[in-house]
mmCIF file of C-alpha atoms in Angstrom:
data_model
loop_
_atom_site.group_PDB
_atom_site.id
_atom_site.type_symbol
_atom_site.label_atom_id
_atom_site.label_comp_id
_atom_site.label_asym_id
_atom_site.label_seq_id
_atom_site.Cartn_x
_atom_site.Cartn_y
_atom_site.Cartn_z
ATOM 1 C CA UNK A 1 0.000 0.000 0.000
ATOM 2 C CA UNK A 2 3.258 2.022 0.830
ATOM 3 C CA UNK A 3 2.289 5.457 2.773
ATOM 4 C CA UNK A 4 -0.844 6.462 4.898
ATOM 5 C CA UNK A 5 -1.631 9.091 6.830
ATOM 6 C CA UNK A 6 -3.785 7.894 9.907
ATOM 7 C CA UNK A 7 -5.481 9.508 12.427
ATOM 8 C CA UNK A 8 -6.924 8.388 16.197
ATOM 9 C CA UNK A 9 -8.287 9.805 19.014
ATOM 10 C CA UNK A 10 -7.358 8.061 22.525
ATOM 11 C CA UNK A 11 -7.903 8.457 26.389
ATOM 12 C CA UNK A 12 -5.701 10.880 27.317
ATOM 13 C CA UNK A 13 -3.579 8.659 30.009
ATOM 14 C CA UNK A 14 0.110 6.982 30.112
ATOM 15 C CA UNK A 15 0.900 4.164 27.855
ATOM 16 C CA UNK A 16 -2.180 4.329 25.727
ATOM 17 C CA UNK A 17 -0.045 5.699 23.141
ATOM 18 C CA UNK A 18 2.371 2.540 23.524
ATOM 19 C CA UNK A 19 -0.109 0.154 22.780
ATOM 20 C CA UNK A 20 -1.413 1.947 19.258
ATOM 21 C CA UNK A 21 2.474 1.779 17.914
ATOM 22 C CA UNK A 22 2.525 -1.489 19.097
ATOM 23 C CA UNK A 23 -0.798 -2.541 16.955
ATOM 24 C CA UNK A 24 0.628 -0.741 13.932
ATOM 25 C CA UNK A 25 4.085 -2.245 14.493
ATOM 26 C CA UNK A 26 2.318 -5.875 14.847
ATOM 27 C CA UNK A 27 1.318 -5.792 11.338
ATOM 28 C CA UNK A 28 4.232 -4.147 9.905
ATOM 29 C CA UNK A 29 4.186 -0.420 9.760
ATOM 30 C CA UNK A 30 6.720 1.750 10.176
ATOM 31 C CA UNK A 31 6.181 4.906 12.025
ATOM 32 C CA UNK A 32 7.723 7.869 9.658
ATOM 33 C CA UNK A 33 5.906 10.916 11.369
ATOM 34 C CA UNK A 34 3.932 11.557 14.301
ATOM 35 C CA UNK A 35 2.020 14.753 15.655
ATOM 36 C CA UNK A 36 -0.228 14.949 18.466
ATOM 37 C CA UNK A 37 -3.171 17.172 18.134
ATOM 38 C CA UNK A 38 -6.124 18.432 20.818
ATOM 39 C CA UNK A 39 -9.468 18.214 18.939
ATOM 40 C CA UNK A 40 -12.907 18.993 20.405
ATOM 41 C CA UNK A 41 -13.142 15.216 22.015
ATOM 42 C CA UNK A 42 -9.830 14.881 23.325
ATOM 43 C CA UNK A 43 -6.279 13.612 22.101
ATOM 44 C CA UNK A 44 -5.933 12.664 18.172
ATOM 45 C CA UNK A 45 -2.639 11.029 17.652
ATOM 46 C CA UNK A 46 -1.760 11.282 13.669
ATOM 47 C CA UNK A 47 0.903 9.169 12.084
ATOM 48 C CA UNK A 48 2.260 8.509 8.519
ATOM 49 C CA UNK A 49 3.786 4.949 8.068
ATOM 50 C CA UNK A 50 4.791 3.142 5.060
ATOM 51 C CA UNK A 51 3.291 -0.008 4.916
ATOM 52 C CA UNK A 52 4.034 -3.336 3.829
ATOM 53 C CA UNK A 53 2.489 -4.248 0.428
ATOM 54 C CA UNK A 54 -0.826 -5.905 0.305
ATOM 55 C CA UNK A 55 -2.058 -3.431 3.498
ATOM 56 C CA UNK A 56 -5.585 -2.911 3.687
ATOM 57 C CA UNK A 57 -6.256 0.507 5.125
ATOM 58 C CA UNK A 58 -9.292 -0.861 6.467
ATOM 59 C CA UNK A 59 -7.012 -3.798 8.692
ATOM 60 C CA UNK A 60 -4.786 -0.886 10.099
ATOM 61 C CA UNK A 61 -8.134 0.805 11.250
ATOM 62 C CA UNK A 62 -9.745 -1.719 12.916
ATOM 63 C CA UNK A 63 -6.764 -2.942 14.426
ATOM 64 C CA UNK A 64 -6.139 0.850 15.914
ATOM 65 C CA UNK A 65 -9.713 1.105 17.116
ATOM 66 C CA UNK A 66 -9.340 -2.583 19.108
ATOM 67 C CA UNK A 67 -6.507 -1.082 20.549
ATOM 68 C CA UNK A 68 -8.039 1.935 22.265
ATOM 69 C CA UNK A 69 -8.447 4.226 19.705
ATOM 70 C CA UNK A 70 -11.607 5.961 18.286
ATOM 71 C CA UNK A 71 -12.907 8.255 14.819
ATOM 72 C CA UNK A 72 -10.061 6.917 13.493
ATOM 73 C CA UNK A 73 -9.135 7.621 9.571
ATOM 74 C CA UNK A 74 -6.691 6.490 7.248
ATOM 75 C CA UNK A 75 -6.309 8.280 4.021
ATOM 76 C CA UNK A 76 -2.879 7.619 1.149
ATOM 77 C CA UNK A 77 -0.193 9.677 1.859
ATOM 78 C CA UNK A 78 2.708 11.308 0.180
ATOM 79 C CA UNK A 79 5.718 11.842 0.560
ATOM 80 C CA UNK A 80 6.465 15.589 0.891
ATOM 81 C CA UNK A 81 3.705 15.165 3.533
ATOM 82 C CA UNK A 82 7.006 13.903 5.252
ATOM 83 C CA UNK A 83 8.455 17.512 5.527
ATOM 84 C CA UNK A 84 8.941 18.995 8.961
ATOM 85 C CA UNK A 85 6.269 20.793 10.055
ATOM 86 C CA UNK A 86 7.875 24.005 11.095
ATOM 87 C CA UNK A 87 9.780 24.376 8.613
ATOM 88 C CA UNK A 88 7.204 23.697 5.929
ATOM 89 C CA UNK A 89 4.522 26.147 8.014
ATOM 90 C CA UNK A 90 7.216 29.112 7.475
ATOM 91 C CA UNK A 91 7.816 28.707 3.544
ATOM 92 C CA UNK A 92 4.696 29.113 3.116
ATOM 93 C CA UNK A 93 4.266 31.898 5.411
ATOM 94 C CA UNK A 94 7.579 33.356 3.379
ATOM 95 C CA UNK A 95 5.449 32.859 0.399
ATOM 96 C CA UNK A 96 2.241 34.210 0.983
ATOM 97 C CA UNK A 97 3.873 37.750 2.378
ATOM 98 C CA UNK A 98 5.456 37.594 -1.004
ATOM 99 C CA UNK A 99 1.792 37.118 -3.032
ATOM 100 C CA UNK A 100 -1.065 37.609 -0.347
ATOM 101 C CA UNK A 101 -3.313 36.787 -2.889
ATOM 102 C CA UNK A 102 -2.135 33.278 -2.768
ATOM 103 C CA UNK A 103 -4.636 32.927 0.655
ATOM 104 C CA UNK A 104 -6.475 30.391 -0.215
ATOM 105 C CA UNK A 105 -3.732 27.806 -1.976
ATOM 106 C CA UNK A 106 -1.308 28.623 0.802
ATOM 107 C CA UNK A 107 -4.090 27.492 3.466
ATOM 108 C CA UNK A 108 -4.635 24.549 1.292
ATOM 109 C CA UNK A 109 -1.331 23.386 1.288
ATOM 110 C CA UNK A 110 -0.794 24.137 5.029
ATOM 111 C CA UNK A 111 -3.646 21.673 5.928
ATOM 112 C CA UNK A 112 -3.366 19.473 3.070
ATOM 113 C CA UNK A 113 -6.997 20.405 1.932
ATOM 114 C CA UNK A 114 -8.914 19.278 -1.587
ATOM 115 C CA UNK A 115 -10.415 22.477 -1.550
ATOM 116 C CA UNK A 116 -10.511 26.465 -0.596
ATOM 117 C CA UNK A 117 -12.344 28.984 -1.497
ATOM 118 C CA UNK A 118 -12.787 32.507 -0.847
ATOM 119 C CA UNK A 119 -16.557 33.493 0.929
ATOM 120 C CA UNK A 120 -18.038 36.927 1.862
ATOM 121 C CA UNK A 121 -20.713 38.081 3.152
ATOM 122 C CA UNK A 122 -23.181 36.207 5.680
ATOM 123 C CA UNK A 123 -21.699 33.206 4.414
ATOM 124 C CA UNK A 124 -18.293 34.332 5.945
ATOM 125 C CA UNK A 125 -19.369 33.609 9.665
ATOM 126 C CA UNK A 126 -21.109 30.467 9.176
ATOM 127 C CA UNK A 127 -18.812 27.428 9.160
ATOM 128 C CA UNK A 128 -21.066 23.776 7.408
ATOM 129 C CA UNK A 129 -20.449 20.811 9.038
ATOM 130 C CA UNK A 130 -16.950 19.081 7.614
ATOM 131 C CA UNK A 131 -15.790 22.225 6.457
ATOM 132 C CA UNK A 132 -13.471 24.710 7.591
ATOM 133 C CA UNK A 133 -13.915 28.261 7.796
ATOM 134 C CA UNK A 134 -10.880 30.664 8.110
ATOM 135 C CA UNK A 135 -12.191 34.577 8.986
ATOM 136 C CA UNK A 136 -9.740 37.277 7.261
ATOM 137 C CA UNK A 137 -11.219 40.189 8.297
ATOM 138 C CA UNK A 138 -14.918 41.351 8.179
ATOM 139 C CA UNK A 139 -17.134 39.289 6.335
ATOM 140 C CA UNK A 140 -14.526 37.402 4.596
ATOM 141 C CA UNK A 141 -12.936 34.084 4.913
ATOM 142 C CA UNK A 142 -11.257 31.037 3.353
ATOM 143 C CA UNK A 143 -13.471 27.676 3.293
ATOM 144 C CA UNK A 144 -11.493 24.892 2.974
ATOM 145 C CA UNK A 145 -12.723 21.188 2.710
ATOM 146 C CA UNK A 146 -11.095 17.710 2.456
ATOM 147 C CA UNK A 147 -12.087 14.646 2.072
ATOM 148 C CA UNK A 148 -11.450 11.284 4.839
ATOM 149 C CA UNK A 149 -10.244 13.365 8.070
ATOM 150 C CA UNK A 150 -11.923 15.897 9.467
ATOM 151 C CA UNK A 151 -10.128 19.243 10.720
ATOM 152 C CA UNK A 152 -9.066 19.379 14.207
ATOM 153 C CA UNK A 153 -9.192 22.469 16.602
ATOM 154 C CA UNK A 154 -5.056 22.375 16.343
ATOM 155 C CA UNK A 155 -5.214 22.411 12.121
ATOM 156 C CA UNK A 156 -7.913 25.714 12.941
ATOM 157 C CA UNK A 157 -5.122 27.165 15.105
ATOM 158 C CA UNK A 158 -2.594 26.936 12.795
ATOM 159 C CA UNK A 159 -4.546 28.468 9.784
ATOM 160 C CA UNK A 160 -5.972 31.240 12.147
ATOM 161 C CA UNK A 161 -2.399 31.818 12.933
ATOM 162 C CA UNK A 162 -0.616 31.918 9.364
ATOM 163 C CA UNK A 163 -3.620 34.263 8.906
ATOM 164 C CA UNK A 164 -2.595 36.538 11.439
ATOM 165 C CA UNK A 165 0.740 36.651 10.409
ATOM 166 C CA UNK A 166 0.287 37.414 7.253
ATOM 167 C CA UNK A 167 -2.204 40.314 7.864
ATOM 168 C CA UNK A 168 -0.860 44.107 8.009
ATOM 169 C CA UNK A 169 -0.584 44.391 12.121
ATOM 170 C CA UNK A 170 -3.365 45.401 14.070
ATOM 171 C CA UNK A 171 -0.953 47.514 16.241
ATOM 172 C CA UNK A 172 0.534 47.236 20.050
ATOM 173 C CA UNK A 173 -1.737 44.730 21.988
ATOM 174 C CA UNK A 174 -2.122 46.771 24.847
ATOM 175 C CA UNK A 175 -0.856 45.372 28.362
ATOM 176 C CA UNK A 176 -3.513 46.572 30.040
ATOM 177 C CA UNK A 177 -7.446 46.944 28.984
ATOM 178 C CA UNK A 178 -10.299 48.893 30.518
ATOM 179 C CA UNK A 179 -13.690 46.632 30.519
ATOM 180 C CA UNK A 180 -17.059 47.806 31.254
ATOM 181 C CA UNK A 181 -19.585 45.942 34.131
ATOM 182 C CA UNK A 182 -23.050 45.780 33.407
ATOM 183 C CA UNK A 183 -23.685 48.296 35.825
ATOM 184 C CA UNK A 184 -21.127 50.483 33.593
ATOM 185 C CA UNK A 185 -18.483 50.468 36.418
ATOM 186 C CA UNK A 186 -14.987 50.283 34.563
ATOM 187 C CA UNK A 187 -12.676 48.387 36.002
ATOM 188 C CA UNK A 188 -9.360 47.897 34.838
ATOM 189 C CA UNK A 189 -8.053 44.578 33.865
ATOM 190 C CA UNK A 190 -3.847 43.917 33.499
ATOM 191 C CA UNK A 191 -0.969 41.452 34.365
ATOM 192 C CA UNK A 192 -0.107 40.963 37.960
ATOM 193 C CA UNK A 193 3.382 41.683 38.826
ATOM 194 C CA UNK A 194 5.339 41.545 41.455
ATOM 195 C CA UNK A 195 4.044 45.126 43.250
ATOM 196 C CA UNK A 196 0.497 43.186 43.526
ATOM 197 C CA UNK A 197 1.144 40.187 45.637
ATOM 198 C CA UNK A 198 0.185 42.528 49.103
ATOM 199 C CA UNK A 199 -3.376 43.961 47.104
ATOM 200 C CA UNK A 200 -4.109 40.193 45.752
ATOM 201 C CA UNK A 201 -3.625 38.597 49.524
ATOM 202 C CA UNK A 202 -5.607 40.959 50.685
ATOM 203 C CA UNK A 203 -8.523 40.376 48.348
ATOM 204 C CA UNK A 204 -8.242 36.359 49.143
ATOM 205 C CA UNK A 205 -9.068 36.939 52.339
ATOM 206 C CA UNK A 206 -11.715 39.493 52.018
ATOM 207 C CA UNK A 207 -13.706 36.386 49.863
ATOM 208 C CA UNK A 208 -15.738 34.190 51.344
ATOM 209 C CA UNK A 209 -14.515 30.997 52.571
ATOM 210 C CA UNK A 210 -17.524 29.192 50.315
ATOM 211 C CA UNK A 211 -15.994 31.306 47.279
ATOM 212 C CA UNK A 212 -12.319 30.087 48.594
ATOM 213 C CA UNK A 213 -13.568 26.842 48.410
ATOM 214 C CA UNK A 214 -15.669 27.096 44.892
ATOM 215 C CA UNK A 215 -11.632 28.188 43.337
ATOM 216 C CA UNK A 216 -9.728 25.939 45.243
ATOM 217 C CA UNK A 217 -11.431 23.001 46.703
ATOM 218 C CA UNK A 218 -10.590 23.718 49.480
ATOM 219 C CA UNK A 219 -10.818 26.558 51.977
ATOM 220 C CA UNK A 220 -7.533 28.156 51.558
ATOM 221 C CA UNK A 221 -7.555 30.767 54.126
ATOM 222 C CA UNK A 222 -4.610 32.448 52.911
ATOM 223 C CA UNK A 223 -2.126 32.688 50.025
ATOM 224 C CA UNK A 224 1.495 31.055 50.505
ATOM 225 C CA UNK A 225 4.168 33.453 49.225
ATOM 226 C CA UNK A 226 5.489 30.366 46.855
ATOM 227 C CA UNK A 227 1.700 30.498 45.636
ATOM 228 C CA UNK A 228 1.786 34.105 44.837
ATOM 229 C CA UNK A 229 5.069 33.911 43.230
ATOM 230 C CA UNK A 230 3.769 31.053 40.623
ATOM 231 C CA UNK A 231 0.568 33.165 40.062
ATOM 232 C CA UNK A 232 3.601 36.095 38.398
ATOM 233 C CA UNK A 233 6.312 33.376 36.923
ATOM 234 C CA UNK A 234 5.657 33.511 33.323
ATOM 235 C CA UNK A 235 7.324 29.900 32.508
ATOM 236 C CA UNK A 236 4.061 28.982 34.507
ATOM 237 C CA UNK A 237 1.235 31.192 33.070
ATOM 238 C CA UNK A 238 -0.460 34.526 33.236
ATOM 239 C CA UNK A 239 -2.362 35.813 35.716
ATOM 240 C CA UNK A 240 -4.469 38.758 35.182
ATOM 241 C CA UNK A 241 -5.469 41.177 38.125
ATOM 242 C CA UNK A 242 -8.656 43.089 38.170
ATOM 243 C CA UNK A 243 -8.615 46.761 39.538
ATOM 244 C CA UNK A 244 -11.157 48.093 40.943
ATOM 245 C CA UNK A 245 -12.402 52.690 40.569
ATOM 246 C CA UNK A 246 -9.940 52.892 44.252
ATOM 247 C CA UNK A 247 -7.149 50.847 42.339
ATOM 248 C CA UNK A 248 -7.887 47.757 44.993
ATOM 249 C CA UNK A 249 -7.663 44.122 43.385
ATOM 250 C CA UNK A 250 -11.531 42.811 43.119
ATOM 251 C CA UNK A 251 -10.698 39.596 41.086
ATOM 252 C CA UNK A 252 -7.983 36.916 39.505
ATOM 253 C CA UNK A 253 -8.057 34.900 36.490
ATOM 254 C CA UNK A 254 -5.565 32.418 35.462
ATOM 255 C CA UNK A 255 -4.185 30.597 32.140
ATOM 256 C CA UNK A 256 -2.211 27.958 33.599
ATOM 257 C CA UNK A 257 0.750 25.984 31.091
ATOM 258 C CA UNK A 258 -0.151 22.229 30.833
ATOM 259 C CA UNK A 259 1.624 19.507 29.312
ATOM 260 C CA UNK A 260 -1.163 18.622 26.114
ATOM 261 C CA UNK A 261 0.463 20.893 23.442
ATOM 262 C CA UNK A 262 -1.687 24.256 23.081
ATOM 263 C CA UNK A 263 -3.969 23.847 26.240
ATOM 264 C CA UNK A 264 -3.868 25.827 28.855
ATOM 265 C CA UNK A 265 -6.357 25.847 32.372
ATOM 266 C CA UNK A 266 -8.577 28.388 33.506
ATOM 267 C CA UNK A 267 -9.670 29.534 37.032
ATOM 268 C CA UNK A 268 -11.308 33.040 38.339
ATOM 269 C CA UNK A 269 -11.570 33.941 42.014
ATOM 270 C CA UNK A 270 -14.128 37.001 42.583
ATOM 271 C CA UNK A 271 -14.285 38.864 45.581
ATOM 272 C CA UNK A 272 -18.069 38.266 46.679
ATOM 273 C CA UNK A 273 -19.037 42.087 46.667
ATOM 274 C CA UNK A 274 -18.343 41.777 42.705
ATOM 275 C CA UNK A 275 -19.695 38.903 41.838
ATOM 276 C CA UNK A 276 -22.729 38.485 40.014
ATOM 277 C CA UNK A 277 -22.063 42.168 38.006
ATOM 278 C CA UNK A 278 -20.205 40.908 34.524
ATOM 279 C CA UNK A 279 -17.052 40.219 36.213
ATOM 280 C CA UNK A 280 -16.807 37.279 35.782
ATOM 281 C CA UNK A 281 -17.828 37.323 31.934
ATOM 282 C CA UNK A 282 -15.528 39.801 31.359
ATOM 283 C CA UNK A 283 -12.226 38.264 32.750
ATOM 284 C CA UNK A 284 -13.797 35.261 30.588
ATOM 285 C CA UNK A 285 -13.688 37.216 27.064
ATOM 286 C CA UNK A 286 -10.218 38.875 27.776
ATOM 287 C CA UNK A 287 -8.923 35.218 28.334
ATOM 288 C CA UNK A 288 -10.188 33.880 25.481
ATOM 289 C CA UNK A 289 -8.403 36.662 23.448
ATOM 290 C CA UNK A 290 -5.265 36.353 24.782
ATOM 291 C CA UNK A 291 -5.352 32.497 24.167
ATOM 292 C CA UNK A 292 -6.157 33.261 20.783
ATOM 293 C CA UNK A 293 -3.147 35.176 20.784
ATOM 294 C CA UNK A 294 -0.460 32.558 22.111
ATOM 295 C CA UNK A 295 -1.742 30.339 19.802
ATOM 296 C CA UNK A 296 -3.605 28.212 22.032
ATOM 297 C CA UNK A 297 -6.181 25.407 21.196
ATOM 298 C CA UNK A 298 -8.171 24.851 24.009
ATOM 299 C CA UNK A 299 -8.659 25.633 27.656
ATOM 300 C CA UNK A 300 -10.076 23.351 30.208
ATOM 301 C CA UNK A 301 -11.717 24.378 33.789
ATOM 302 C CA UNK A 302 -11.612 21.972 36.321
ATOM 303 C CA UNK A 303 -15.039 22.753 38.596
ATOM 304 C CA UNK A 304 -17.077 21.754 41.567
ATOM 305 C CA UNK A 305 -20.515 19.855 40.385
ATOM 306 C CA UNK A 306 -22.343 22.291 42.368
ATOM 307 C CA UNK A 307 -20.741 25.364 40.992
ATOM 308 C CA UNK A 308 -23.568 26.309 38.801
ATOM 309 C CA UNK A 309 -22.551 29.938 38.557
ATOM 310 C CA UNK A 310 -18.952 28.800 37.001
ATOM 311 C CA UNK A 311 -20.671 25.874 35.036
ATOM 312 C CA UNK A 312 -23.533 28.675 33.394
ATOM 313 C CA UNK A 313 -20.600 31.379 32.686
ATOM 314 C CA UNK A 314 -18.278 28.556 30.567
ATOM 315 C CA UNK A 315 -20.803 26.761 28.442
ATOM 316 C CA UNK A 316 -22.009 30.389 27.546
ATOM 317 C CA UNK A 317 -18.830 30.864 25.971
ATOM 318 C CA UNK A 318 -19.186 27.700 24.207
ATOM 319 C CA UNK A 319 -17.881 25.145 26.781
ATOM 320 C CA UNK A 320 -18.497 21.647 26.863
ATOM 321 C CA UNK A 321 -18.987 19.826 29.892
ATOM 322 C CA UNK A 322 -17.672 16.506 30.664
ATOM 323 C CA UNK A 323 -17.788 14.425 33.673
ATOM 324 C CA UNK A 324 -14.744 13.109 35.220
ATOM 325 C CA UNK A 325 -13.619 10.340 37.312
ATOM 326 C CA UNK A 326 -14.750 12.166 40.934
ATOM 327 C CA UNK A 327 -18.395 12.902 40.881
ATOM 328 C CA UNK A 328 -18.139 15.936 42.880
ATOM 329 C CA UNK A 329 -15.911 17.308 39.932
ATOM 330 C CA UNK A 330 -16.847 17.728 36.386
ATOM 331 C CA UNK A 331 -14.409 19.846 33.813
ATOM 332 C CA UNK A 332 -15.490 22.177 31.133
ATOM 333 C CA UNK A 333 -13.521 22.603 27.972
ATOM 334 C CA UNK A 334 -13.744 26.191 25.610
ATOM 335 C CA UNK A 335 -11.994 26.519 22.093
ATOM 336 C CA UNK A 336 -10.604 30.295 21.812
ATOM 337 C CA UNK A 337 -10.938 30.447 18.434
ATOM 338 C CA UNK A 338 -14.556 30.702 18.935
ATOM 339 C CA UNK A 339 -15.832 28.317 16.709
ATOM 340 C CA UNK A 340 -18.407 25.297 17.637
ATOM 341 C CA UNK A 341 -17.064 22.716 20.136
ATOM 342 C CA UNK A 342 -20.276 20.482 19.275
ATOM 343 C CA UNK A 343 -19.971 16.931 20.351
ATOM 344 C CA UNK A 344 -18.567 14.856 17.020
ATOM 345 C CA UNK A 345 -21.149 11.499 16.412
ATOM 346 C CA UNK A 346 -20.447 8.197 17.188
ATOM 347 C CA UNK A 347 -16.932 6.849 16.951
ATOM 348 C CA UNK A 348 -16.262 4.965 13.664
ATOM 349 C CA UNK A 349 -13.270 4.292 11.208
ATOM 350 C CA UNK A 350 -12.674 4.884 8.020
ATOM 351 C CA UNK A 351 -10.342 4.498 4.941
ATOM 352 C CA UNK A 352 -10.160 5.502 1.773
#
């Protein structure tokens, strides 16, 4: 059969990846490339081999999905498709700056689609089922579409981002950003530094200890200095600070680093007097943007069960809930990118 591109989604645990190379090395398929990939159901591990002759693309599927893995695809591969990644994602970035009118075929290339095609209008924000739709300004965009494996939220990233390089800048993204309550109190909303750990301890413990224990767990009733520290080390995160009309600190949010490539957590702790006033929606939206912006591909929330207020702000920005293995705990999961996190049907393979 020679080379195939194959793709897999698995539980997102140690040594599940193990046992698929095992399944494709058990029928004789060497491993030439391998990316992993966060989609809107989990993990998708994607690999080109070169096969033995004789392979049926249909055998490497089933044999995949009886080892743990699910929606899985195999499609014929090339070889250029063997070029390194990087380095393939800036020639082409090199080579649209040169020809910008090239949009379309340069997206097409990047995620190895049949088809794109320029849309406007209406048409621009809507984004059909198995397609791919790549804004470029207002009410414009690239739709893209290929045949056997569907895009993942990582391929979306990467064409939003060769996008966004290749625009004319937007200017200076500001450190700092003024946001607006409901009530049309303006609060400003920055990066905590170092000058804020004093302001921030002093907000914990102004919270309640049920809001203490909504963030944490737990009741917390006081920030470590090794805790504060992490919340302004930038090889950890970003923490943004919320200041209230008397400059005092009403609120925290978080985008915590993670080990599943372009995911990040999220947590908010609101001091109870603010609550309840667009707050927390705010701080939401600003994170969401700045994800965007470091190229990020999802963001999880780990939450109490019984924190309906967290649970009802989340899925309003799109997130999808999903149980985990403590029933006091379930964990919500929000692309940036803005676009539809829908459950994907049931699990089946397919070759072509």
């Amino acid at each position: 059969m020679g080379l195939l591109r194959i793709r897999t989604e698995i539980e997102d645990r140690p040594g599940r990846l193990a046992v698929l190379t095992a399944a494709l090395a058990a029928r004789g398929a060497n491993i030439l490339d391998l990316s992993v990939q966060v989609d809107t159901e989990g993990i998708v591990d994607e690999f080109v081999v070169d096969c033995p002759p004789h392979t049926e693309p249909g055998e490497l599927g089933v044999a995949l999905e009886a080892a743990g893995g699910v929606r899985t695809a195999v499609v014929p591969a090339r070889p250029q498709d063997l070029t390194d990644e990087p380095t393939r994602a800036l020639s082409l970035l090199a080579r649209l700056r040169a020809d910008p009118r090239a949009l379309p075929e340069t997206l097409a290339e990047l995620l190895r689609a049949d088809e794109a095609v320029w849309v406007s209008g209406p048409a621009a924000a809507q984004e059909p089922a198995g397609l791919l739709t790549v804004p470029v300004g207002q009410l414009r965009a690239v739709r893209l579409r290929r045949t056997g494996l569907p895009f993942t939220a990582t391929e979306a990233a990467r064409a939003d981002a060769l996008v966004r390089a290749a625009l004319p800048p937007g200017g200076v993204v500001p450190t700092s950003r003024t946001v607006q309550l409901r009530d049309g109190t303006e609060i400003i909303v920055r990066p905590m530094g170092g000058r804020d750990h004093e302001p921030v301890r002093a907000m914990h413990e102004r919270c309640s200890t049920e809001s203490r224990r909504l963030r944490y767990f737990s009741v917390k009733p006081f920030l470590p200095q090794r805790v504060l520290e992490v919340f302004t080390e930038p090889s950890r995160g970003l923490t943004l600070v919320a200041e209230g009309p008397d400059g005092s600190i009403l609120g925290l949010a978080h985008l915590v680093h993670v080990l599943d490539p372009g995911v990040a957590e999220l947590a908010f702790l609101v001091e109870d007097d603010w609550q309840g006033r667009g707050l927390g929606r705010a701080l939401t939206g600003l994170l969401l943007v700045l994800a965007r912006e470091r190229g990020l591909v999802e963001l999880r929330a780990t939450v109490l069960s019984e924190n309906a207020r967290m649970r009802r702000l989340l899925t309003a920005f799109g997130g999808r809930v999903r149980r985990t293995e403590d029933p006091g705990v379930i964990e919500v999961k929000l692309r940036p990118d803005g676009r539809s996190a829908a459950v994907p049907g049931k699990a089946r393979s397919t070759a072509c």
